[in-house]
Coordinates of C-alpha atoms in Angstrom, one line a residue:
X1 CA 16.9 -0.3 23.3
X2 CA 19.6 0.7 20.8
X3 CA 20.2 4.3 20.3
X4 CA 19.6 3.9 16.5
X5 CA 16.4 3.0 17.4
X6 CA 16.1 5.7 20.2
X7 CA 17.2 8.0 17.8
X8 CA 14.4 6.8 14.9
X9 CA 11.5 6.6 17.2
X10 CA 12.0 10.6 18.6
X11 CA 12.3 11.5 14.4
X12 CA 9.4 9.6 14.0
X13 CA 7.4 11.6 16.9
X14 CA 8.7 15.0 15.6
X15 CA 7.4 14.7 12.5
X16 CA 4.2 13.1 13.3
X17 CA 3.7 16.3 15.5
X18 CA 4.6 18.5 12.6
X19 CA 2.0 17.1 10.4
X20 CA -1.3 18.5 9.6
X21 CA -3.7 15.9 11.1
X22 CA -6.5 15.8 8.1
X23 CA -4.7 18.1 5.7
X24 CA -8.1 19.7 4.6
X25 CA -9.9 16.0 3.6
X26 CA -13.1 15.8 4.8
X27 CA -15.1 12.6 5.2
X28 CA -18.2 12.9 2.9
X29 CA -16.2 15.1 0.7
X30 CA -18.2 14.6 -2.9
X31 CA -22.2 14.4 -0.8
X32 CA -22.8 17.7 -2.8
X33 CA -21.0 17.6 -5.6
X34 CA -21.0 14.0 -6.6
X35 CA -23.0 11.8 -3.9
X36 CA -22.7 8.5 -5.1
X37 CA -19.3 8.5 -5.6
X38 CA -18.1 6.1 -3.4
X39 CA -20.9 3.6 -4.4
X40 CA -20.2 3.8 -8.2
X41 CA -15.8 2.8 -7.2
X42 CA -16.8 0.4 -4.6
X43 CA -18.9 -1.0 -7.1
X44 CA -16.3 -1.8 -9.8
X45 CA -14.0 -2.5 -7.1
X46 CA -16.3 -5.1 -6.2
X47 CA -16.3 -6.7 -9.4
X48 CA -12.7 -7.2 -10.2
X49 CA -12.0 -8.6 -6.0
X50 CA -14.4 -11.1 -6.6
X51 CA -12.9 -12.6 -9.9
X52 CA -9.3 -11.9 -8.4
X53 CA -8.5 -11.5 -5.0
X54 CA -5.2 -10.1 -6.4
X55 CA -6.5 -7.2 -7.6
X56 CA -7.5 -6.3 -4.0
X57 CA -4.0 -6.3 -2.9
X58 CA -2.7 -4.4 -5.9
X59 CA -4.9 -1.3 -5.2
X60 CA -4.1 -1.4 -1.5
X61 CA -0.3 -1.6 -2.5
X62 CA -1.0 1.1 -5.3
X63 CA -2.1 3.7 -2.5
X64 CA 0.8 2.9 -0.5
X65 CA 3.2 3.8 -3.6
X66 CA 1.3 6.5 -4.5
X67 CA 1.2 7.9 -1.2
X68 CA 4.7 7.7 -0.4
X69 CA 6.0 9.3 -3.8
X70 CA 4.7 13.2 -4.3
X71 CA 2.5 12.4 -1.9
X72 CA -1.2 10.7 -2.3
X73 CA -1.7 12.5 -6.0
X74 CA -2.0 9.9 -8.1
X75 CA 1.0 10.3 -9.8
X76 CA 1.6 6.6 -9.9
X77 CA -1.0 6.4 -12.5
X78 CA 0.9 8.5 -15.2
X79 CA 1.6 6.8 -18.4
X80 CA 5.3 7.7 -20.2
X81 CA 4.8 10.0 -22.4
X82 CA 8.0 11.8 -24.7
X83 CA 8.2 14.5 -22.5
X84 CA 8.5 12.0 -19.1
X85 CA 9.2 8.4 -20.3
X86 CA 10.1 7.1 -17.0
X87 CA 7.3 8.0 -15.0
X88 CA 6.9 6.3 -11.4
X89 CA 5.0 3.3 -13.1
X90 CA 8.1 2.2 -15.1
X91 CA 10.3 1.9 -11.5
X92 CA 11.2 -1.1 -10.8
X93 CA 9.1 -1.0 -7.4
X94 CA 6.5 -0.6 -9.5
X95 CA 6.9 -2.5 -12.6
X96 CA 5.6 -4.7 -14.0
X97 CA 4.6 -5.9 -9.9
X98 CA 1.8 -3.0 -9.7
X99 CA -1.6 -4.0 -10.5
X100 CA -4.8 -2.4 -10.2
X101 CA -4.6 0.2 -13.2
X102 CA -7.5 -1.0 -15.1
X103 CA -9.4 -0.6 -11.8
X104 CA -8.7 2.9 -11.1
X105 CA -9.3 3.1 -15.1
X106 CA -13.1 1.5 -15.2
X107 CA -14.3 3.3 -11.9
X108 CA -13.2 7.2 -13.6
X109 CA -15.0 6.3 -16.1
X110 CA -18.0 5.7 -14.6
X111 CA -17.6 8.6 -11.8
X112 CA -17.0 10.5 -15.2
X113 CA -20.6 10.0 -16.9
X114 CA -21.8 10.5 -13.3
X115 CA -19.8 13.3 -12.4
X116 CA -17.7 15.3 -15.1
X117 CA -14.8 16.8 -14.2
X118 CA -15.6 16.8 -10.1
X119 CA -13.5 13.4 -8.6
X120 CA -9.6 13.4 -8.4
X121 CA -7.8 10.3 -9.5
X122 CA -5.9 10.8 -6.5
X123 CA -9.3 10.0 -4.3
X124 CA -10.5 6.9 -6.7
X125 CA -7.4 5.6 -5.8
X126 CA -7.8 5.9 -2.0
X127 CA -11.6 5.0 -2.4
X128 CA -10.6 1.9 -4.2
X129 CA -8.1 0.9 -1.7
X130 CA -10.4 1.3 0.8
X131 CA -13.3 -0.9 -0.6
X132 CA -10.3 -3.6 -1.5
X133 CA -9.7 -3.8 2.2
X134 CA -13.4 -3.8 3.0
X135 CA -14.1 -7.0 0.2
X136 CA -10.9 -9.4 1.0
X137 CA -11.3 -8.5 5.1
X138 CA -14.7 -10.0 4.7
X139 CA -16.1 -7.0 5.4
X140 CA -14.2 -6.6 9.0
X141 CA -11.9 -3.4 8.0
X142 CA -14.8 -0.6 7.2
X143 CA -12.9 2.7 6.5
X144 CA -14.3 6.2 6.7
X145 CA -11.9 7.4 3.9
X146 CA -12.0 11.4 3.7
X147 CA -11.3 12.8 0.2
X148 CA -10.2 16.1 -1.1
X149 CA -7.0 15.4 -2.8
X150 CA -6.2 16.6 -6.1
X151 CA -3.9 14.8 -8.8
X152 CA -0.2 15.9 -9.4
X153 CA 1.3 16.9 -12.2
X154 CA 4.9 15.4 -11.7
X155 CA 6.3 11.7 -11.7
X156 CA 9.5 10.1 -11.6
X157 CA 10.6 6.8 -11.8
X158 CA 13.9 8.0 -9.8
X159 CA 11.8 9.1 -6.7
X160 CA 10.4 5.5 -6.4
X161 CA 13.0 4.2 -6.1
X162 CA 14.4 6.9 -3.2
X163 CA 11.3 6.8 -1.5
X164 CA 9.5 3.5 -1.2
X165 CA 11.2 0.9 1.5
X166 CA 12.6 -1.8 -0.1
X167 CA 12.2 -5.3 1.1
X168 CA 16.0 -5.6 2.5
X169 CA 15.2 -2.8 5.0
X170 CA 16.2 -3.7 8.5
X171 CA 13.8 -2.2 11.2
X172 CA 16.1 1.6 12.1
X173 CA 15.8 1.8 8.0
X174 CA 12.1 1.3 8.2
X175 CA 11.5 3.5 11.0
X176 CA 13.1 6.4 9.0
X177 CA 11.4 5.6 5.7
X178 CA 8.1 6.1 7.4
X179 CA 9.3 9.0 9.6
X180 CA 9.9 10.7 6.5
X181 CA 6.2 10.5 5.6
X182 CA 4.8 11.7 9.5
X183 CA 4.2 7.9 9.8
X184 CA 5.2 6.6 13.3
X185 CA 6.6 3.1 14.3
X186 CA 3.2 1.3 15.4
X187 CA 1.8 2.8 11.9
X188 CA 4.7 1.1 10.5
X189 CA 4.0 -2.1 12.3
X190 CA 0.4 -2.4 11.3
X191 CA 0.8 -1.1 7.5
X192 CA 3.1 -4.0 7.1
X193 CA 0.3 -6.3 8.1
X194 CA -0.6 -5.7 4.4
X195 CA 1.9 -8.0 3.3
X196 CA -1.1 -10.8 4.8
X197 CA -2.4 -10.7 1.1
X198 CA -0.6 -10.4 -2.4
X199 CA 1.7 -12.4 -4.1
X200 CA 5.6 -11.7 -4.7
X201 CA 8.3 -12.2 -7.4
X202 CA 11.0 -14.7 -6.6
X203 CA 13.5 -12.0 -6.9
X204 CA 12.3 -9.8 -3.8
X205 CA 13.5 -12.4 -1.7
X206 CA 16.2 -14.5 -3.7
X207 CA 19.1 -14.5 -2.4
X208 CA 18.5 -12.8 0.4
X209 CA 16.1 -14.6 2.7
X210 CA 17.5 -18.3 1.5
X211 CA 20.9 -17.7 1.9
X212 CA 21.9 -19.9 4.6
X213 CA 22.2 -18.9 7.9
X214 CA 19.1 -17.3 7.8
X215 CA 16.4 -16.9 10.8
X216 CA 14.0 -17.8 8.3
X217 CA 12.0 -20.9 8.9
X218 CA 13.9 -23.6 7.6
X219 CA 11.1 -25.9 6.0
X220 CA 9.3 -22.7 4.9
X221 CA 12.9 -22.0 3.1
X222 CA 12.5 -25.3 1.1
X223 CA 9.2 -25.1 0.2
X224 CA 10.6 -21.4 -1.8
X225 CA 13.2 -23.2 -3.0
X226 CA 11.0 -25.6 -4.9
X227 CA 9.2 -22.5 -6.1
X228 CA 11.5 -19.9 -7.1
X229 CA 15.4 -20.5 -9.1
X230 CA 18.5 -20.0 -7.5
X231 CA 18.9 -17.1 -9.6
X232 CA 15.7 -14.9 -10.8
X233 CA 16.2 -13.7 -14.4
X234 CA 13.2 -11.3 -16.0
X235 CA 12.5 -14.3 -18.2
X236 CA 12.4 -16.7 -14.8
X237 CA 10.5 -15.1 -12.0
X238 CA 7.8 -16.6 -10.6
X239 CA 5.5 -15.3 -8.2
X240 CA 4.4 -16.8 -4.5
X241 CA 1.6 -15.8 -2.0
X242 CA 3.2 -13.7 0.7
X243 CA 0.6 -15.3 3.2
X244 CA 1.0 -19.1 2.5
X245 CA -2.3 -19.4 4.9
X246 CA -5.0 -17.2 4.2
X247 CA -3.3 -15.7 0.7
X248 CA -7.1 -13.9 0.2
X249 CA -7.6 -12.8 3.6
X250 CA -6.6 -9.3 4.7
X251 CA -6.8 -10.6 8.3
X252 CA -4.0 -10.9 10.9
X253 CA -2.3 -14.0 9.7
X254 CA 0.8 -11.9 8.7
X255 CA 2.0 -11.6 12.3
X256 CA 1.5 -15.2 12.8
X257 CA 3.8 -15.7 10.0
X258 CA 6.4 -13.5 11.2
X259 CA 6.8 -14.8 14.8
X260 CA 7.2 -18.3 13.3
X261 CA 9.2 -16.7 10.7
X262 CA 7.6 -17.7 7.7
X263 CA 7.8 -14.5 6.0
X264 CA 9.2 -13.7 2.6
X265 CA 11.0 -10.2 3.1
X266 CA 13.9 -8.9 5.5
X267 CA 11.6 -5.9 6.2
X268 CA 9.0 -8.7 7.6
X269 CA 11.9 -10.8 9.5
X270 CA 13.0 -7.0 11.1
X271 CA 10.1 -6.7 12.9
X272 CA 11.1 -9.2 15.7
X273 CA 14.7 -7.3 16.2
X274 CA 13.6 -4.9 18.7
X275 CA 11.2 -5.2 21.7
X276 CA 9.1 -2.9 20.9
X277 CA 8.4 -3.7 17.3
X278 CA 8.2 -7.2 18.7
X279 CA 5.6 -7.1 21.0
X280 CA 3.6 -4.6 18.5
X281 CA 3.8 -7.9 15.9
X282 CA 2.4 -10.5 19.3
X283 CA -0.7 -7.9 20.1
X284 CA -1.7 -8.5 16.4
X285 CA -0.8 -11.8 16.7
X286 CA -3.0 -12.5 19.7
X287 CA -5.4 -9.9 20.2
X288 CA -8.4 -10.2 18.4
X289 CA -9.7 -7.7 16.4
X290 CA -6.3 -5.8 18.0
X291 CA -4.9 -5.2 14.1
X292 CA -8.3 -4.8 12.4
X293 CA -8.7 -1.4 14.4
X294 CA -5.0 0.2 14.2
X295 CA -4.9 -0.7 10.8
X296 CA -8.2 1.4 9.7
X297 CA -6.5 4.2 11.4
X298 CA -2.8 3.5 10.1
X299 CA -4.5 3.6 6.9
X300 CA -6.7 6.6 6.4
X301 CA -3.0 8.9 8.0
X302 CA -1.0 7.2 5.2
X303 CA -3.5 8.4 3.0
X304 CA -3.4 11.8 3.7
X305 CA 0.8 12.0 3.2
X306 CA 1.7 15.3 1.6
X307 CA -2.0 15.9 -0.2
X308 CA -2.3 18.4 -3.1
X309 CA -5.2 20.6 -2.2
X310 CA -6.3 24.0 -3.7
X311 CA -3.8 25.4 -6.2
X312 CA -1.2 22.4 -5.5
X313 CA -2.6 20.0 -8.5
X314 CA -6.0 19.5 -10.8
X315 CA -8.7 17.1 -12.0
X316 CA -7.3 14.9 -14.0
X317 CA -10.0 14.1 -17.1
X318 CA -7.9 10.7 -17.5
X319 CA -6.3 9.2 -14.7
X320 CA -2.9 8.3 -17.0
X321 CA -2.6 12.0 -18.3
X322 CA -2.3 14.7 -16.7
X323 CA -4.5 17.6 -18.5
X324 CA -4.0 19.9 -21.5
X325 CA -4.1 23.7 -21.8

């Protein structure tokens, strides 16, 4: 084992240690205060999965961003405004490949006439990704999501960019990306599983993984080719499914893909470059059921990266705005 890697894995462990395990979220959080919560967002979650599965993968993509910027606060939902025009939504992680807005949009509104001024943006956003997991797994990821956050008050495009992973991360660069959050190298592992549903621009990949040589599949590198242009432009950008089996399927498939290397991203491709990481990526490959379970757990501890509780944030009245005096 390299010592970079050595080196990653014992950050990761230290921080994970540091962290507080449920950050004061509670399972079950709104039964008093707002009981049907969770029913009213799975509910509009529900509608928009079943027209397009793509939705489904945007809200479980949108907590990941949210969570790994400011912490899980919603600030990803902020619109520009002349004070802050270059909120985290306007990053180019973000935008315009984010989707799910309208989602988090119709289900306040509704917890709203049910429940005014009680839910945080930052838990219909958790809540949603949890159903959207729920609906495309076929119901095999169930998730006891605990709630509590509140919504921050701060967003910057600039800490997007410094804090999300981007897709030419090699494994050491991973490992530390997630340290940073308390996340360790198996949660890692199994949050990239993700990447089993969703669709990507051309230009995430482009040069990058077609460049020749290149450990990627070399059919699955034509059938891009065909796809995507030689050279992605704004105004030329298409979009491909980053699980050319089961696109609509949050199932396992992903670590299929990546041990016959038919995987879009060098952060996918990385997983294989270190035994450890390897053999994580064959268990979910092999073992059923084996990813279903780490990733409920993976999930709910991302969720719960640097919460706003207490004095720390509000109750946003519209998820895009943060409130006036």
């Amino acid at each position: 084992m390299a010592a970079s890697f050595k080196l990653a894995v014992a950050v990761t462990w230290a921080l994970v240690l540091a962290t507080t395990a449920c950050q004061g979220l509670d399972v079950g959080y709104y039964k008093k205060t707002c009981p049907r919560v969770e029913h009213i967002v799975r509910d509009e979650v529900k509608k928009f999965v079943y027209k397009n599965a793509g939705m489904g993968a945007g809200l479980i993509r949108m907590l990941f961003h949210d969570c790994f910027v400011q912490g899980c606060d919603g600030s990803v939902l902020l619109d520009p405004t002349p004070a802050n025009p270059q909120p985290e939504k306007l990053s180019p992680p973000n935008f315009p490949s984010l989707r799910g807005f309208e989602v988090i949009d119709v289900a306040k509104d509704a917890v709203e006439k049910a429940c005014p001024g009680v839910v945080s943006c930052a838990d219909i956003v958790a809540f949603a990704a949890r159903d959207a997991a729920y609906f495309l797994s076929r119901f095999n990821v169930k998730i006891d999501m605990p709630a509590g956050r509140l919504d921050g008050r701060v967003s910057n495009a600039s800490e997007a960019l410094d804090n999300l992973p981007p897709p030419v991360f090699n494994v050491t660069d991973l490992i530390a990306s997630f340290a940073a959050k308390g996340l360790g190298v198996e949660d890692m592992v199994v949050l990239s599983g993700a990447h089993t549903v969703g669709r990507s621009h051309c230009s995430s990949f482009v040069p990058d993984r077609l460049a020749v040589p290149s450990d990627i599949n070399a059919g699955f590198a034509n059938f891009l080719r065909r796809r995507c242009p030689a050279n992605p432009a704004p105004a030329n950008d298409p979009t491909v499914n980053q699980d050319i089996v089961t696109p609509n399927a949050l199932d396992n498939q992903y670590y299929k893909n990546v041990l016959a290397h038919k995987v879009l991203f060098t952060s996918d491709a990385a997983l294989l470059t270190t035994p450890a990481t390897a053999k994580m990526v064959g268990d979910n490959a092999n073992i059923p059921g084996w990813w279903e379970d780490k990733f409920k757990k993976a999930f709910v501890k991302m969720s719960q990266i640097e919460v706003k509780t207490r004095n720390q944030g509000e109750i946003r009245k519209y998820c895009r705005a943060v409130n006036t005096k």
